[in-house]
Amino acid sequence: MNELTEFEQANLVLMTKLAQSEQLVREVKEMQEGYKRELKEAMEKYNIKSIDNDLVKVTVVPESESTMVDLKTFKEKEPDEYDALLADYPKTVKRSSYVRIKVK
């Protein structure tokens, strides 16, 4: 038996619980999005912009639009200028290690 098979057998219960919990989270998120959608529609119907009570604080954030620089396109069309910007304004982001899980 190789290490991968041994690992999988030793942790099958844990992976099963993880898959089940991921499904529960998806279901709860769907319910939550439905509640939010219904509350937003009701607030718009009654022209309520914000409400703050003992249970929740809810604010309807109006639609907005913003403009950004498409760095991917800029890099493709203006590679020299992109490199110059990157040299002048570098930003390094450190990310911690983590486990990526995709439940099937």
XYZ file of C-alpha atoms in Angstrom:
104
model
C 0.000 0.000 0.000
C 1.469 3.367 -0.964
C 1.442 6.485 1.240
C -1.415 8.145 -0.636
C -3.711 5.152 -0.241
C -2.753 4.803 3.405
C -3.406 8.494 4.017
C -6.757 8.333 2.238
C -7.901 5.326 4.247
C -6.722 6.824 7.540
C -8.528 10.122 6.870
C -11.629 8.966 4.997
C -13.967 9.815 7.888
C -12.479 13.308 8.176
C -12.777 13.940 4.427
C -16.378 12.675 4.471
C -17.253 15.037 7.335
C -15.577 17.896 5.482
C -17.553 17.178 2.298
C -20.806 17.041 4.292
C -20.036 20.286 6.109
C -19.217 22.012 2.806
C -22.629 20.957 1.472
C -24.328 22.323 4.605
C -22.472 25.618 4.254
C -23.595 25.905 0.608
C -27.202 25.256 1.595
C -27.107 27.810 4.427
C -25.503 30.408 2.136
C -28.263 29.872 -0.427
C -30.883 30.366 2.307
C -29.075 33.465 3.556
C -28.910 34.974 0.058
C -32.647 34.369 -0.330
C -33.370 36.118 2.964
C -31.164 39.054 1.956
C -32.869 39.334 -1.426
C -36.341 39.272 0.181
C -35.351 41.859 2.801
C -33.847 44.147 0.148
C -37.015 43.915 -1.950
C -39.186 44.696 1.094
C -36.984 47.630 2.097
C -37.157 49.029 -1.431
C -40.949 48.553 -1.487
C -41.300 50.595 1.733
C -38.532 53.030 0.720
C -36.415 52.110 3.765
C -32.742 52.943 3.317
C -31.467 51.575 6.618
C -32.723 49.835 9.719
C -30.958 49.116 12.994
C -32.662 47.033 15.668
C -31.784 44.428 18.312
C -31.371 41.721 15.660
C -29.662 43.329 12.686
C -28.373 46.475 11.095
C -29.274 46.526 7.405
C -28.461 49.188 4.837
C -29.470 49.141 1.188
C -26.346 50.122 -0.723
C -27.333 51.753 -4.011
C -25.994 50.592 -7.345
C -22.739 52.255 -8.303
C -20.113 52.177 -10.990
C -16.350 52.444 -10.788
C -13.533 52.581 -13.282
C -10.247 50.759 -12.834
C -7.131 50.155 -14.859
C -7.168 46.813 -16.661
C -3.603 45.828 -15.829
C -3.685 42.631 -17.876
C -4.593 44.524 -21.057
C -2.159 47.312 -20.179
C 0.653 44.772 -19.780
C -0.197 43.191 -23.148
C -0.432 46.494 -25.062
C 2.202 48.543 -23.231
C 4.767 46.075 -21.831
C 7.552 48.684 -21.413
C 5.316 51.128 -19.540
C 3.945 48.277 -17.426
C 7.474 47.188 -16.477
C 8.373 50.780 -15.616
C 5.313 51.116 -13.374
C 6.087 47.820 -11.699
C 9.668 48.931 -11.078
C 8.547 52.287 -9.631
C 5.571 51.034 -7.603
C 6.209 47.459 -6.535
C 3.891 45.803 -4.073
C 4.727 42.455 -2.570
C 1.955 40.458 -0.967
C 2.764 37.519 1.284
C 0.146 34.815 1.484
C 0.042 32.157 4.153
C -0.108 28.540 3.155
C -3.538 26.951 3.165
C -5.428 23.910 2.019
C -7.554 24.260 -1.120
C -10.512 21.896 -1.051
C -12.981 21.168 -3.833
C -15.846 18.955 -2.787
C -17.224 16.831 -5.628
